[in-house]
Coordinates of C-alpha atoms in Angstrom, one line a residue:
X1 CA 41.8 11.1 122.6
X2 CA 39.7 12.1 119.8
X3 CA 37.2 9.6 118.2
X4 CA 39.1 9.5 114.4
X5 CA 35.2 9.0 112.5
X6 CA 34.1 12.0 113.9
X7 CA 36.5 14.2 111.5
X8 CA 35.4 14.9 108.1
X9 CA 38.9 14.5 106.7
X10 CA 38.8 11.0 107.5
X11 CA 35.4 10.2 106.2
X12 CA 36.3 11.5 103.3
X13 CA 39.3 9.9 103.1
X14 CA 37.8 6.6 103.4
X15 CA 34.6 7.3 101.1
X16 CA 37.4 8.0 98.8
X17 CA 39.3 5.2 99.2
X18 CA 36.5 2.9 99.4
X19 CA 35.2 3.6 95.7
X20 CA 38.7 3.1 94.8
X21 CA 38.9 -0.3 96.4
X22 CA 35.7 -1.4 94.7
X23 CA 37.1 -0.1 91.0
X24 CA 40.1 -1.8 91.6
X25 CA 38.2 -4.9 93.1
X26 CA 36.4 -5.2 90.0
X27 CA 39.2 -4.1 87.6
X28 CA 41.5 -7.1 89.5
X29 CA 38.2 -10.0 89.5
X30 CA 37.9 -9.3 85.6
X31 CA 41.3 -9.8 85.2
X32 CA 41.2 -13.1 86.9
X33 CA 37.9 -14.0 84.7
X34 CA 40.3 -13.1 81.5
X35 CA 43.1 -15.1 82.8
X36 CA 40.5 -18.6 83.7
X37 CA 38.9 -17.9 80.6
X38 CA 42.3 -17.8 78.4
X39 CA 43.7 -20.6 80.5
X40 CA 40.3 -22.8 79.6
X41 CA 40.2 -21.9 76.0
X42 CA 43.9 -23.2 75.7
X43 CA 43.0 -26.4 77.3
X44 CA 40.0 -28.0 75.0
X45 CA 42.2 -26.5 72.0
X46 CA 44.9 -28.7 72.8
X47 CA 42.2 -31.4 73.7
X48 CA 40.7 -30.6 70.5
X49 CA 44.1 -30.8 68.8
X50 CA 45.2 -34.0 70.1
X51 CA 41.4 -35.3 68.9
X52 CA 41.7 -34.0 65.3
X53 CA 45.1 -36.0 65.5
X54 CA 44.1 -39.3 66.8
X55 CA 41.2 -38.8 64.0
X56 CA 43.3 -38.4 61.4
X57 CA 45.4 -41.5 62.5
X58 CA 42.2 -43.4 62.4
X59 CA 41.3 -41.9 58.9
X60 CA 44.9 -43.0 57.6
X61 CA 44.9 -46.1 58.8
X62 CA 40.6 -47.1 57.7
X63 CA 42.5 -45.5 54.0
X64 CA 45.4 -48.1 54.4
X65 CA 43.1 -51.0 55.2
X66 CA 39.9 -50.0 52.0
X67 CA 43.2 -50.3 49.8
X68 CA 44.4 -53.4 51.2
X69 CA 40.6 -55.0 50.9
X70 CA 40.5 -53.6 47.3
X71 CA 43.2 -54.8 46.8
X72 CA 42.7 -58.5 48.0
X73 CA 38.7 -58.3 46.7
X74 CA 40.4 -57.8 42.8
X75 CA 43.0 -60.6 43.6
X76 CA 40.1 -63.5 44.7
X77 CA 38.0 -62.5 42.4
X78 CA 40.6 -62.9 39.4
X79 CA 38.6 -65.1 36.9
X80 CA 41.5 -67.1 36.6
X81 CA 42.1 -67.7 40.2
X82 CA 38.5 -69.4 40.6
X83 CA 39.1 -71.0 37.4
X84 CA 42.1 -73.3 38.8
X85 CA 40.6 -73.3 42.2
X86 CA 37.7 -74.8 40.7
X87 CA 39.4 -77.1 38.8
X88 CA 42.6 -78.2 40.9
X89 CA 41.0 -78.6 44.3
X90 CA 37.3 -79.4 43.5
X91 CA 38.4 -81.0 40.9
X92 CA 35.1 -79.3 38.5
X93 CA 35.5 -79.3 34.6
X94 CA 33.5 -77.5 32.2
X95 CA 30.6 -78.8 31.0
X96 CA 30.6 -80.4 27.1
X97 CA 28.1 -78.9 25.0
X98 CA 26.2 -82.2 24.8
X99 CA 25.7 -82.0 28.7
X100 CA 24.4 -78.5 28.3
X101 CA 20.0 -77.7 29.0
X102 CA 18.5 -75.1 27.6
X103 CA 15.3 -73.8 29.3
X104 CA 12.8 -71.7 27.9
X105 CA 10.1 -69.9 29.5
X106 CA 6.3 -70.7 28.0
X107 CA 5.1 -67.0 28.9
X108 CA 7.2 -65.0 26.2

């Protein structure tokens, strides 16, 4: 038998195949890079998605409850509201004008 590495036809044929291989190697672990990379990308944009949502639920709902403490802030403070609360359970009147103290500062 003939050793096959000592023919020239089949060095060649291997040099040739070899620097093939390596193109097509590298051609094949780029595409594989490209695919992770597109696969990642697509993940944290739907994490980034479902984020965004669960912050505009929180923005909605912080909206909801300013109005509602608007809201209640003008209804306690309603002048006439402290005026019978003042009157009906701490049972306060107004003072007469006799009772009344004026103060005046020295310094003017």
């Amino acid at each position: 038998m003939h050793n096959w590495f000592s023919f020239g036809l089949f060095n060649a044929l291997f040099s040739d195949l070899s620097e093939k291989l390596k193109f097509v190697l590298l051609l094949t672990l780029l595409l594989f890079i490209t695919g992770l990379g597109s696969v990642w990308i697509t993940h944290n944009t739907r994490l980034l998605i479902i984020e965004k949502d669960n912050l505009s639920f929180q923005l909605q709902s912080l909206e909801n409850e300013a109005v509602n403490l608007t809201l209640e802030e003008t209804t306690l403070s309603d002048k006439s509201r402290i005026e019978s609360i003042a009157t009906n359970n701490l049972h306060m009147q107004p003072i007469a004008h006799s009772q009344r103290v004026f103060m005046y500062s020295v310094y003017n």
